Coordinates of C-alpha atoms and ligand atoms in Angstrom, one line a residue:
M1 CA 16.3 32.9 -29.5
S2 CA 13.0 34.8 -28.7
N3 CA 12.9 38.6 -28.9
N4 CA 12.4 38.7 -25.2
Q5 CA 15.6 36.8 -24.6
E6 CA 17.5 39.0 -27.1
Q7 CA 16.4 42.0 -25.2
Q8 CA 17.6 40.6 -22.0
G9 CA 20.8 39.4 -23.5
V10 CA 20.3 35.8 -22.5
Q11 CA 22.4 33.2 -24.3
P12 CA 20.5 30.0 -24.7
E13 CA 23.7 28.0 -24.0
V14 CA 24.0 29.7 -20.6
G15 CA 20.5 30.1 -19.4
R16 CA 18.4 27.2 -20.6
R17 CA 18.0 23.6 -19.8
S18 CA 19.1 22.7 -23.4
A19 CA 22.5 24.2 -22.6
R20 CA 25.3 22.3 -24.1
R21 CA 29.1 22.8 -24.1
V22 CA 29.8 26.1 -26.0
I23 CA 32.4 25.9 -28.9
D24 CA 34.7 28.9 -29.2
P25 CA 33.1 30.8 -32.2
R26 CA 36.5 32.0 -33.4
L27 CA 37.8 28.5 -33.6
R28 CA 34.6 27.4 -35.3
N29 CA 35.1 30.1 -38.0
D30 CA 38.7 29.1 -38.6
V31 CA 37.7 25.5 -39.2
L32 CA 34.8 26.5 -41.5
A33 CA 37.0 28.8 -43.6
L34 CA 39.6 26.0 -44.0
L35 CA 37.0 23.5 -45.0
L36 CA 35.5 26.0 -47.5
F37 CA 38.9 26.7 -49.0
V38 CA 39.9 23.1 -49.4
G39 CA 36.4 22.2 -50.7
V40 CA 36.3 24.9 -53.4
G41 CA 39.9 24.1 -54.4
T42 CA 39.1 20.4 -54.8
L43 CA 36.0 21.1 -56.8
L44 CA 38.0 23.4 -59.2
S45 CA 40.8 20.9 -59.6
V46 CA 38.3 18.1 -60.3
K47 CA 36.5 20.3 -62.8
F48 CA 39.9 21.3 -64.4
A49 CA 41.1 17.6 -64.6
L50 CA 37.9 16.6 -66.3
A51 CA 38.1 19.4 -68.8
T52 CA 41.7 18.6 -69.6
H53 CA 40.9 14.9 -70.0
L54 CA 38.3 15.8 -72.5
Q55 CA 40.7 18.0 -74.3
V56 CA 43.3 15.2 -74.4
L57 CA 40.7 12.9 -75.9
L58 CA 39.6 15.4 -78.5
E59 CA 42.9 17.1 -79.5
Q60 CA 45.6 14.7 -78.3
H61 CA 47.5 17.6 -76.7
A62 CA 48.2 15.5 -73.7
S63 CA 51.5 17.0 -72.5
I64 CA 50.3 20.6 -72.6
A65 CA 47.1 19.6 -70.8
W66 CA 48.8 17.7 -68.0
L67 CA 51.3 20.5 -67.5
E68 CA 48.5 23.0 -67.1
G69 CA 46.7 20.7 -64.7
A70 CA 49.8 20.0 -62.6
S71 CA 50.7 23.7 -62.3
F72 CA 47.1 24.5 -61.2
L73 CA 47.3 21.8 -58.5
I74 CA 50.7 23.1 -57.3
V75 CA 49.3 26.6 -57.0
L76 CA 46.3 25.2 -55.1
L77 CA 48.6 23.2 -52.7
L78 CA 50.9 26.2 -52.0
G79 CA 47.8 28.3 -51.3
S80 CA 46.4 25.7 -48.8
L81 CA 49.8 25.4 -47.1
G82 CA 50.1 29.2 -46.7
F83 CA 46.6 29.3 -45.3
L84 CA 47.3 26.4 -42.8
V85 CA 50.5 28.1 -41.6
R86 CA 48.7 31.3 -41.0
R87 CA 45.9 29.5 -39.1
L88 CA 48.4 27.6 -37.0
Y89 CA 50.1 30.9 -36.1
V90 CA 46.8 32.4 -35.1
L91 CA 45.8 29.4 -33.0
Q92 CA 49.2 29.4 -31.3
S93 CA 49.0 33.1 -30.4
R94 CA 45.4 32.5 -29.0
M95 CA 46.7 29.7 -26.7
A96 CA 49.4 32.0 -25.5
S97 CA 46.9 34.7 -24.7
V98 CA 44.7 32.1 -22.7
A99 CA 47.8 31.2 -20.8
A100 CA 48.4 34.8 -20.0
Q101 CA 44.7 35.3 -18.9
P102 CA 44.3 35.9 -15.2
V103 CA 43.4 32.7 -13.3
V104 CA 40.2 34.3 -11.9
E105 CA 38.8 34.8 -15.4
I106 CA 39.5 31.2 -16.4
V107 CA 37.8 30.0 -13.2
Q108 CA 34.8 32.3 -13.9
E109 CA 34.4 30.9 -17.4
A110 CA 34.4 27.3 -15.9
V111 CA 31.8 28.2 -13.3
V112 CA 29.5 29.8 -15.9
H113 CA 29.3 26.4 -17.5
D114 CA 29.6 23.3 -15.4
A115 CA 32.0 20.8 -16.9
V116 CA 30.6 17.7 -15.2
T117 CA 26.9 18.0 -16.2
D118 CA 27.1 20.4 -19.1
L119 CA 24.6 22.6 -17.3
P120 CA 24.9 26.3 -16.6
G121 CA 26.9 26.7 -13.4
R122 CA 26.6 28.7 -10.3
Q123 CA 27.7 32.0 -11.8
V124 CA 24.6 32.4 -13.8
W125 CA 21.8 31.8 -11.2
K126 CA 21.5 35.4 -9.9
R127 CA 21.4 37.0 -13.3
R128 CA 18.8 34.5 -14.5
L129 CA 16.7 34.9 -11.3
E130 CA 16.8 38.7 -11.6
Q131 CA 15.6 38.5 -15.2
E132 CA 12.7 36.2 -14.3
L133 CA 11.8 38.2 -11.3
S134 CA 11.5 41.5 -13.3
R135 CA 9.6 39.7 -16.0
G136 CA 7.3 38.3 -13.3
V137 CA 6.6 41.8 -12.0
R138 CA 5.8 43.0 -15.6
E139 CA 3.5 40.0 -16.2
G140 CA 2.0 39.8 -12.7
R141 CA 3.3 36.3 -12.2
Q142 CA 5.4 34.5 -9.6
V143 CA 8.7 32.7 -9.8
A144 CA 9.6 29.5 -7.9
V145 CA 13.2 29.0 -6.7
I146 CA 13.7 25.3 -6.2
A147 CA 16.8 24.0 -4.5
L148 CA 17.5 20.4 -5.1
D149 CA 20.0 18.1 -3.5
L150 CA 20.9 14.4 -3.9
D151 CA 20.2 12.3 -0.8
R152 CA 23.3 10.7 0.7
F153 CA 25.4 11.5 -2.4
K154 CA 28.5 11.7 -0.2
Q155 CA 28.2 8.0 0.4
V156 CA 28.4 7.3 -3.4
N157 CA 31.7 9.2 -3.6
D158 CA 33.0 7.4 -0.5
V159 CA 31.9 4.0 -1.6
F160 CA 32.4 4.1 -5.4
G161 CA 34.8 6.9 -5.9
Q162 CA 34.6 10.3 -7.4
D163 CA 34.4 9.2 -11.1
V164 CA 31.3 7.2 -10.4
G165 CA 30.0 10.1 -8.4
D166 CA 30.5 12.5 -11.4
A167 CA 28.9 10.0 -13.8
L168 CA 25.9 9.7 -11.5
L169 CA 25.6 13.5 -11.4
R170 CA 25.4 13.4 -15.3
V171 CA 22.7 10.8 -15.2
M172 CA 20.8 12.8 -12.6
A173 CA 21.2 16.0 -14.7
D174 CA 19.7 14.2 -17.7
R175 CA 16.7 13.0 -15.7
L176 CA 16.1 16.5 -14.4
I177 CA 16.4 18.0 -17.9
G178 CA 13.7 15.5 -19.0
V179 CA 11.3 17.0 -16.5
V180 CA 11.7 20.8 -16.6
R181 CA 10.0 22.9 -19.2
D182 CA 11.9 24.9 -21.9
M183 CA 11.2 28.1 -20.0
D184 CA 12.6 26.8 -16.7
T185 CA 16.3 27.2 -15.9
L186 CA 18.2 24.2 -14.5
L187 CA 21.6 24.9 -13.0
R188 CA 24.2 23.0 -11.1
M189 CA 25.2 25.0 -8.1
G190 CA 28.1 22.8 -6.9
A191 CA 28.7 19.3 -5.5
D192 CA 25.3 17.5 -5.6
E193 CA 23.3 20.7 -5.5
F194 CA 21.0 21.8 -8.4
L195 CA 18.8 24.8 -8.7
I196 CA 15.7 25.3 -10.8
I197 CA 14.2 28.7 -11.6
Q198 CA 10.6 28.2 -12.5
P199 CA 8.9 31.4 -13.9
G200 CA 5.4 32.2 -15.0
L201 CA 3.5 30.8 -12.0
D202 CA 0.0 31.9 -11.0
N203 CA 0.0 29.9 -7.7
H204 CA 1.9 27.2 -5.9
E205 CA 0.4 24.4 -7.9
G206 CA 2.9 24.6 -10.8
A207 CA 5.8 24.3 -8.3
V208 CA 4.1 21.4 -6.5
S209 CA 3.5 19.5 -9.8
L210 CA 7.1 20.1 -10.9
A211 CA 8.5 18.9 -7.5
K212 CA 6.4 15.7 -7.8
R213 CA 7.6 15.0 -11.3
L214 CA 11.2 15.6 -10.2
I215 CA 10.9 13.2 -7.4
A216 CA 9.2 10.6 -9.6
S217 CA 12.0 10.9 -12.1
T218 CA 14.4 9.4 -9.6
V219 CA 12.4 6.4 -8.6
N220 CA 14.4 4.0 -10.7
P221 CA 18.0 3.4 -9.7
M222 CA 20.7 5.2 -11.7
Q223 CA 22.6 3.1 -14.1
V224 CA 26.2 4.2 -13.8
G225 CA 28.6 1.8 -15.7
E226 CA 28.0 -1.5 -14.1
H227 CA 26.5 -0.1 -11.0
R228 CA 22.8 0.4 -10.3
I229 CA 22.7 3.0 -7.7
P230 CA 19.4 4.0 -6.0
M231 CA 19.4 7.8 -5.6
S232 CA 16.7 10.1 -4.5
I233 CA 16.5 13.8 -4.2
S234 CA 15.2 16.3 -1.7
I235 CA 13.6 19.5 -2.7
G236 CA 13.1 22.9 -1.1
I237 CA 10.9 25.5 -2.7
V238 CA 10.2 29.2 -2.1
I239 CA 7.9 31.3 -4.2
S240 CA 8.7 34.9 -4.9
S241 CA 6.3 37.4 -3.3
P242 CA 5.9 41.2 -3.5
D243 CA 7.7 41.5 -0.1
C244 CA 10.5 39.1 -1.1
R245 CA 12.2 39.6 -4.5
D246 CA 15.7 39.6 -3.1
C247 CA 17.7 36.9 -5.0
E248 CA 20.0 36.0 -2.1
K249 CA 17.2 35.8 0.3
L250 CA 15.1 33.6 -2.0
L251 CA 18.0 31.2 -2.5
Q252 CA 18.7 31.1 1.3
R253 CA 15.0 30.3 2.0
A254 CA 14.9 27.6 -0.7
N255 CA 17.9 26.0 1.1
V256 CA 16.2 26.3 4.5
A257 CA 13.2 24.4 3.0
L258 CA 15.6 21.9 1.4
D259 CA 17.1 21.2 4.8
R260 CA 13.6 20.5 6.1
A261 CA 13.1 18.0 3.3
K262 CA 16.4 16.3 4.3
I263 CA 15.3 16.1 7.9
A264 CA 12.1 14.5 6.8
G265 CA 14.2 11.6 5.4
G266 CA 14.7 12.8 1.8
S267 CA 12.8 12.1 -1.4
V268 CA 10.3 14.7 -0.4
Y269 CA 9.7 18.4 -1.2
R270 CA 9.0 21.2 1.4
F271 CA 7.9 24.8 0.9
Y272 CA 9.7 27.5 2.9
E273 CA 7.8 28.6 6.1
A274 CA 8.9 31.4 8.3
E275 CA 9.4 29.3 11.4
M276 CA 11.9 27.1 9.6
D277 CA 14.8 29.4 10.2
L278 CA 14.7 28.8 13.9
Q279 CA 14.5 25.0 13.6
L280 CA 17.3 25.1 11.2
Q281 CA 19.5 26.9 13.7
L282 CA 18.6 24.3 16.3
R283 CA 19.6 21.5 14.0
Q284 CA 22.9 23.1 13.0
R285 CA 23.6 23.5 16.7
M286 CA 22.8 19.9 17.2
E287 CA 25.2 18.9 14.5
Q288 CA 28.0 21.0 16.0
D289 CA 27.3 19.4 19.4
L290 CA 27.4 15.9 17.9
R291 CA 30.8 16.6 16.3
A292 CA 32.1 18.0 19.5
A293 CA 30.7 14.9 21.4
I294 CA 32.6 12.6 19.1
D295 CA 35.8 14.5 19.5
K296 CA 35.4 14.7 23.3
G297 CA 34.4 11.0 23.6
S298 CA 31.0 11.8 25.0
L299 CA 29.3 8.9 23.2
A300 CA 28.9 5.8 25.2
L301 CA 27.5 2.3 24.8
H302 CA 24.8 0.9 27.0
Y303 CA 23.9 -2.8 26.9
Q304 CA 20.4 -4.3 27.0
P305 CA 20.3 -8.0 28.1
L306 CA 18.7 -10.7 26.0
F307 CA 17.3 -13.8 27.7
N308 CA 16.3 -17.3 26.6
V309 CA 12.5 -17.4 27.0
T310 CA 12.3 -21.1 28.1
D311 CA 14.9 -21.1 30.9
Q312 CA 15.6 -17.4 31.3
R313 CA 19.3 -17.8 30.7
L314 CA 21.3 -14.6 29.9
L315 CA 22.3 -15.0 26.3
G316 CA 24.0 -11.7 25.6
F317 CA 23.4 -8.0 25.1
E318 CA 22.5 -5.5 22.5
A319 CA 24.8 -2.5 22.3
L320 CA 22.8 0.7 22.2
L321 CA 24.4 4.1 21.6
R322 CA 24.0 6.9 24.1
W323 CA 24.9 10.5 23.9
Q324 CA 25.2 12.4 27.2
H325 CA 24.4 15.9 26.1
A326 CA 25.5 18.7 28.5
D327 CA 22.2 20.6 28.2
H328 CA 19.7 17.9 27.1
G329 CA 20.8 14.9 29.1
F330 CA 20.7 11.5 27.3
V331 CA 19.7 12.1 23.7
S332 CA 18.0 9.1 22.1
P333 CA 19.9 7.4 19.2
A334 CA 16.6 7.6 17.4
D335 CA 17.1 11.3 17.3
F336 CA 20.8 11.7 16.5
I337 CA 21.5 8.6 14.3
P338 CA 19.5 10.1 11.4
L339 CA 21.6 13.3 11.8
A340 CA 24.8 11.2 11.9
E341 CA 23.7 9.4 8.8
E342 CA 22.9 12.5 6.9
T343 CA 26.2 14.2 7.8
G344 CA 28.2 11.1 7.1
L345 CA 29.4 11.0 10.8
I346 CA 27.8 7.6 11.1
M347 CA 30.7 5.9 9.4
G348 CA 33.2 6.8 12.1
I349 CA 30.6 6.4 14.9
G350 CA 29.6 3.0 13.6
E351 CA 33.2 1.7 13.5
W352 CA 33.8 3.0 17.0
V353 CA 30.6 1.2 18.2
L354 CA 31.7 -2.1 16.6
E355 CA 35.1 -2.0 18.1
Q356 CA 34.0 -0.9 21.6
A357 CA 31.2 -3.5 21.8
C358 CA 33.6 -6.3 20.7
K359 CA 36.2 -5.2 23.3
D360 CA 33.5 -5.0 26.1
A361 CA 32.0 -8.4 25.2
L362 CA 35.4 -10.0 25.7
C363 CA 35.2 -9.0 29.4
W364 CA 31.9 -10.9 29.9
A365 CA 32.1 -14.5 31.2
G366 CA 31.0 -17.3 29.0
D367 CA 30.3 -17.1 25.3
R368 CA 27.6 -14.5 25.6
K369 CA 26.7 -12.7 22.3
I370 CA 27.0 -9.1 21.5
A371 CA 24.5 -7.5 19.1
V372 CA 25.5 -4.4 17.2
N373 CA 23.1 -2.2 15.1
L374 CA 24.3 -1.4 11.6
S375 CA 23.1 1.7 9.8
P376 CA 22.1 1.3 6.2
I377 CA 24.8 3.7 5.3
Q378 CA 27.5 1.4 6.8
F379 CA 25.8 -1.5 5.1
R380 CA 26.3 0.1 1.7
D381 CA 30.1 0.4 2.2
P382 CA 31.9 -2.3 0.2
E383 CA 34.7 -2.1 2.7
L384 CA 32.4 -3.1 5.6
P385 CA 33.4 -6.8 5.6
S386 CA 37.1 -6.0 5.7
K387 CA 36.6 -3.4 8.4
I388 CA 34.7 -5.9 10.6
A389 CA 37.3 -8.6 9.9
A390 CA 40.0 -6.2 11.1
I391 CA 38.0 -5.3 14.2
I392 CA 37.5 -9.0 15.0
K393 CA 41.2 -9.6 14.5
R394 CA 42.3 -6.6 16.6
T395 CA 39.9 -7.4 19.5
G396 CA 40.2 -11.2 19.4
L397 CA 36.4 -11.7 19.8
P398 CA 35.3 -15.0 18.3
P399 CA 33.2 -14.0 15.3
E400 CA 30.3 -16.3 16.2
R401 CA 29.7 -14.1 19.3
L402 CA 29.1 -11.0 17.2
E403 CA 25.5 -10.4 15.8
L404 CA 24.9 -7.7 13.3
E405 CA 21.5 -6.2 13.3
I406 CA 20.2 -4.7 10.1
T407 CA 16.8 -3.3 9.1
E408 CA 14.6 -4.2 6.2
G409 CA 15.3 -0.9 4.5
V410 CA 18.7 -2.1 3.2
L411 CA 17.1 -5.0 1.4
I412 CA 14.6 -2.9 -0.5
E413 CA 17.0 -0.4 -1.9
D414 CA 19.1 -2.8 -3.8
A415 CA 18.4 -6.4 -3.0
D416 CA 21.1 -8.0 -5.1
T417 CA 23.9 -5.9 -3.6
A418 CA 22.5 -6.4 -0.2
L419 CA 22.5 -10.2 -0.7
A420 CA 26.1 -10.1 -1.8
M421 CA 27.0 -8.1 1.2
L422 CA 25.2 -10.5 3.6
V423 CA 27.0 -13.4 2.1
E424 CA 30.3 -11.7 2.5
L425 CA 29.5 -10.9 6.1
K426 CA 28.3 -14.4 6.9
A427 CA 31.6 -15.7 5.5
L428 CA 33.4 -13.9 8.4
G429 CA 31.6 -16.2 10.8
V430 CA 29.4 -13.5 12.3
R431 CA 25.6 -13.9 12.8
I432 CA 23.0 -11.6 11.1
S433 CA 19.7 -10.5 12.6
M434 CA 16.8 -8.7 10.9
D435 CA 15.9 -6.0 13.4
D436 CA 12.4 -4.4 13.8
F437 CA 10.8 -7.1 11.7
G438 CA 7.3 -6.2 10.6
T439 CA 7.7 -2.4 10.6
G440 CA 9.0 -1.9 7.0
Y441 CA 8.0 -3.5 3.8
S442 CA 8.3 -7.0 5.3
S443 CA 8.2 -9.5 2.6
L444 CA 8.3 -13.2 2.9
S445 CA 10.6 -13.4 0.0
Y446 CA 13.3 -11.6 1.9
L447 CA 13.3 -14.1 4.6
K448 CA 13.6 -16.9 2.1
R449 CA 16.3 -15.2 0.1
F450 CA 18.5 -13.8 2.7
P451 CA 20.6 -15.8 5.1
F452 CA 19.4 -14.4 8.4
D453 CA 20.1 -16.2 11.6
K454 CA 17.5 -14.3 13.6
I455 CA 14.5 -12.1 13.3
K456 CA 13.6 -9.6 15.9
I457 CA 9.9 -9.0 16.2
D458 CA 9.4 -5.3 16.5
R459 CA 8.1 -4.0 19.8
S460 CA 5.0 -2.4 18.2
F461 CA 3.6 -6.0 17.9
V462 CA 4.7 -6.9 21.4
S463 CA 3.5 -3.9 23.3
Q464 CA -0.2 -4.6 22.7
L465 CA 0.1 -8.3 23.0
V466 CA -2.9 -9.9 24.7
V467 CA -4.4 -13.3 24.0
G468 CA -6.8 -13.2 21.0
S469 CA -5.6 -9.8 19.7
E470 CA -4.6 -9.1 16.1
D471 CA -1.0 -8.6 17.3
A472 CA -1.0 -12.0 19.0
A473 CA -2.0 -13.6 15.6
I474 CA 0.8 -11.6 13.8
V475 CA 3.4 -12.7 16.4
R476 CA 2.3 -16.3 16.1
A477 CA 2.6 -16.1 12.3
I478 CA 6.1 -14.5 12.5
L479 CA 7.3 -17.2 14.9
A480 CA 5.9 -20.0 12.7
M481 CA 7.5 -18.5 9.6
G482 CA 10.9 -17.8 11.2
H483 CA 11.1 -21.3 12.7
S484 CA 10.1 -23.0 9.5
L485 CA 13.0 -21.2 7.8
G486 CA 15.4 -22.3 10.6
M487 CA 15.7 -18.8 12.2
I488 CA 15.7 -17.9 15.8
A489 CA 13.0 -15.4 16.9
T490 CA 13.6 -12.6 19.5
A491 CA 10.8 -10.5 20.8
E492 CA 11.7 -6.9 21.4
G493 CA 10.1 -4.5 24.0
V494 CA 8.7 -7.0 26.4
E495 CA 7.3 -4.9 29.2
S496 CA 4.9 -7.1 31.1
A497 CA 4.7 -10.6 32.6
E498 CA 1.6 -11.3 30.4
Q499 CA 3.5 -10.5 27.2
F500 CA 6.4 -12.7 28.4
D501 CA 4.0 -15.6 29.2
Y502 CA 2.3 -15.4 25.8
L503 CA 5.7 -15.5 24.1
Q504 CA 6.7 -18.5 26.1
L505 CA 3.4 -20.2 25.2
E506 CA 4.0 -19.6 21.5
G507 CA 7.5 -20.9 21.6
C508 CA 9.4 -17.6 21.1
D509 CA 13.2 -18.3 21.6
E510 CA 14.5 -15.0 23.1
A511 CA 13.2 -11.9 24.7
Q512 CA 14.4 -8.4 25.4
G513 CA 12.6 -5.6 27.1
F514 CA 12.2 -3.4 30.1
L515 CA 10.6 -6.3 32.0
L516 CA 13.8 -8.2 31.8
G517 CA 16.4 -5.4 31.8
R518 CA 16.8 -1.9 30.5
P519 CA 19.9 -0.8 28.6
M520 CA 22.6 -0.4 31.2
P521 CA 26.2 0.9 31.4
F522 CA 29.0 -1.6 30.8
E523 CA 29.8 -2.1 34.5
Y524 CA 26.2 -3.2 35.2
A525 CA 26.3 -5.6 32.3
L526 CA 29.5 -7.0 33.6
A527 CA 28.0 -7.5 37.0
L528 CA 25.0 -9.2 35.5
C529 CA 27.2 -11.7 33.7
S530 CA 28.7 -12.9 37.0
V531 CA 25.3 -13.7 38.5
P532 CA 24.5 -17.4 38.4
D533 CA 21.7 -18.1 35.9
G534 CA 19.3 -19.3 38.6
Q535 CA 19.4 -16.0 40.5
I536 CA 19.3 -13.7 37.6
E537 CA 15.7 -12.8 37.9
S538 CA 16.0 -11.5 41.5
V539 CA 19.0 -9.4 40.5
V540 CA 18.2 -8.1 37.1
R541 CA 15.2 -6.0 37.9
P542 CA 16.7 -3.9 40.7
L543 CA 19.8 -3.6 38.6
A544 CA 17.9 -2.4 35.6
A545 CA 15.7 -0.1 37.6
A546 CA 18.8 1.4 39.3
H547 CA 19.8 2.9 36.0
L548 CA 16.9 4.5 34.1
P549 CA 18.4 7.1 31.8
R550 CA 15.9 9.7 30.8
L551 CA 15.8 10.0 27.0
V552 CA 14.7 13.4 25.9
A553 CA 13.0 12.5 22.7
N554 CA 10.3 10.1 23.8
G555 CA 10.6 9.9 27.5
R556 CA 11.7 6.2 27.4
Ligands
C2E1 P1 16.6 -1.0 18.2 O1 17.9 -1.6 17.6 O2 15.3 -1.7 17.8 O3 16.8 -1.0 19.7 C1 15.8 -1.3 20.7 C2 15.3 0.0 21.2 O4 14.1 -0.3 21.9 C3 16.2 0.7 22.1 O5 16.0 2.1 22.0 C4 15.8 0.2 23.5 O6 16.1 1.1 24.5 C5 14.3 0.2 23.2 N1 13.6 -0.8 24.1 C6 14.1 -2.0 24.5 N2 13.2 -2.6 25.3 C7 12.2 -1.8 25.4 C8 10.9 -1.8 26.1 O7 10.6 -2.8 26.8 N3 10.0 -0.8 25.9 C9 10.4 0.3 25.2 N4 9.5 1.3 25.1 N5 11.5 0.4 24.6 C10 12.4 -0.6 24.7 P2 17.1 3.1 21.8 O8 18.3 2.7 22.6 O9 16.6 4.4 22.0 O10 17.5 2.9 20.3 C11 16.7 3.2 19.3 C12 17.2 2.8 18.0 O11 18.4 3.5 17.7 C13 17.6 1.3 18.0 O12 16.5 0.5 17.8 C14 18.5 1.3 16.8 O13 17.8 1.2 15.6 C15 19.2 2.7 16.9 N6 20.5 2.5 17.5 C16 20.9 2.4 18.7 N7 22.2 2.2 18.9 C17 22.7 2.2 17.6 C18 24.0 2.1 17.0 O14 25.0 1.9 17.7 N8 24.1 2.2 15.7 C19 23.0 2.3 14.9 N9 23.2 2.4 13.6 N10 21.8 2.5 15.4 C20 21.6 2.4 16.7
MG2 MG1 18.6 -3.3 17.3
MG3 MG1 14.7 -3.2 17.1

């Protein structure tokens, strides 16, 4: 312990990254004393036995020698026994005093030291921060308060159970320990939240460099038993300043910055900025509103038609979620699905979407398909196949009419688990589409390895589609690739007749877009289904145009 620490009364076990479980010093003294006593006694008796043996050899006074030896051992044994009885009595009375200790004190002891990760717990953060802040003032240096949180940790607990969750926290704690310096303090604040107090800073650079190293330390998936779980962290940072050395305020600001990092999609760090408080309030409001919308049943499904490109037959619909907000009108799913994913609300919403879409599809004439978007969070749920099987059974929809749309992201995170999940889903008889193809880390190997029935060419390639353009070449290549692997290709976001003509020319199988029909309420979709195929074109445009929900986020 350095002098400085001694002056400040900091125990290394409590305040430092090397903190380990603390052994009760009184118990340790008891055990040491017992060991010493038995050890010395054994040495003496061995020495005595040797001496007696020599005496026997030399003087042949065996009987006297053995009698002396035996009486010494008996004395030694009785002494040890007495010592043991006394120690047991002391231990028993200590246990009784712990039992009589007020519960609050016991809880406080547990919080000082986190039992799961072996790190200092929440109770210590303020004292440590106060110490570092006053040292910072003396030395003219700054202190960074770094709030850290595991991205989507709740899903790990939901999917794998709490034991795996705890084990993952330990693995994470070890990785973080490997990154911080000896002078930094790493604490577990609760659940999946950690805090780092980084003293001795001259500027922001030290905190930036630490944040980058922390994020880099989580790049490889966490090995927890037989599971390889990808897990990233989000980081919020605030640096102490002459006008803000209030511990509570610094922690609160670090958490505000952390929320911003979460909103940015995780696996990033953000510094606190004053205008963040307002944005955080807005987001919290949005979360409350979304919860209320779920309770009140204010979420609805709209359906966008999908057509065969060759004969313009209506093939089915894609279910798209809509939130009719009292103040903001229709809120785009692109805005609230990330929030739902982050808060875990997506699990309930996703199941509702599946069930409602299957029920609605049963009302449509013919064998028209229904496509449902799956969030990566849903996709990681091992129970997903059984949940979908139950929905199919409950609603009675033939499984081959259900198409599940997933995005490339789920394949990158853990390709083996994703493949196993896809195989399980396919075994239900449903069809699987790769949505937004070309926007992520599109890799040819995915297409070869995963059993997709369909690829949906992202609308970013379709929107600028003119003959001879780069996008035209990309679309042609995707079509050729998909077809050679036996997959159907759907073009998303078809808005003009030129785009449609080009897709027809290149042999694209299906198309979806504002030109052919906007997402529409169930009743409109139902009406569309009863229009004979030959007349659909004359009906679909006025129908689609009649319902043009304004989406607040992007004006679509
Ligand atoms: P997505 O699955 O790629 O859905 C297509 C999106 O493109 C829809 O936006 C649709 O309205 C829009 N779109 C279709 N045709 C055109 C067009 O011609 N031009 C333009 N500019 N846009 C077109 P939306 O409904 O806002 O949905 C956005 C995304 O939100 C969806 O993209 C999907 O990823 C997600 N989403 C929607 N519903 C759900 C859901 O129930 N669950 C999940 N997990 N995600 C959903
Ligand atoms: Mg989709
Ligand atoms: Mg899409």
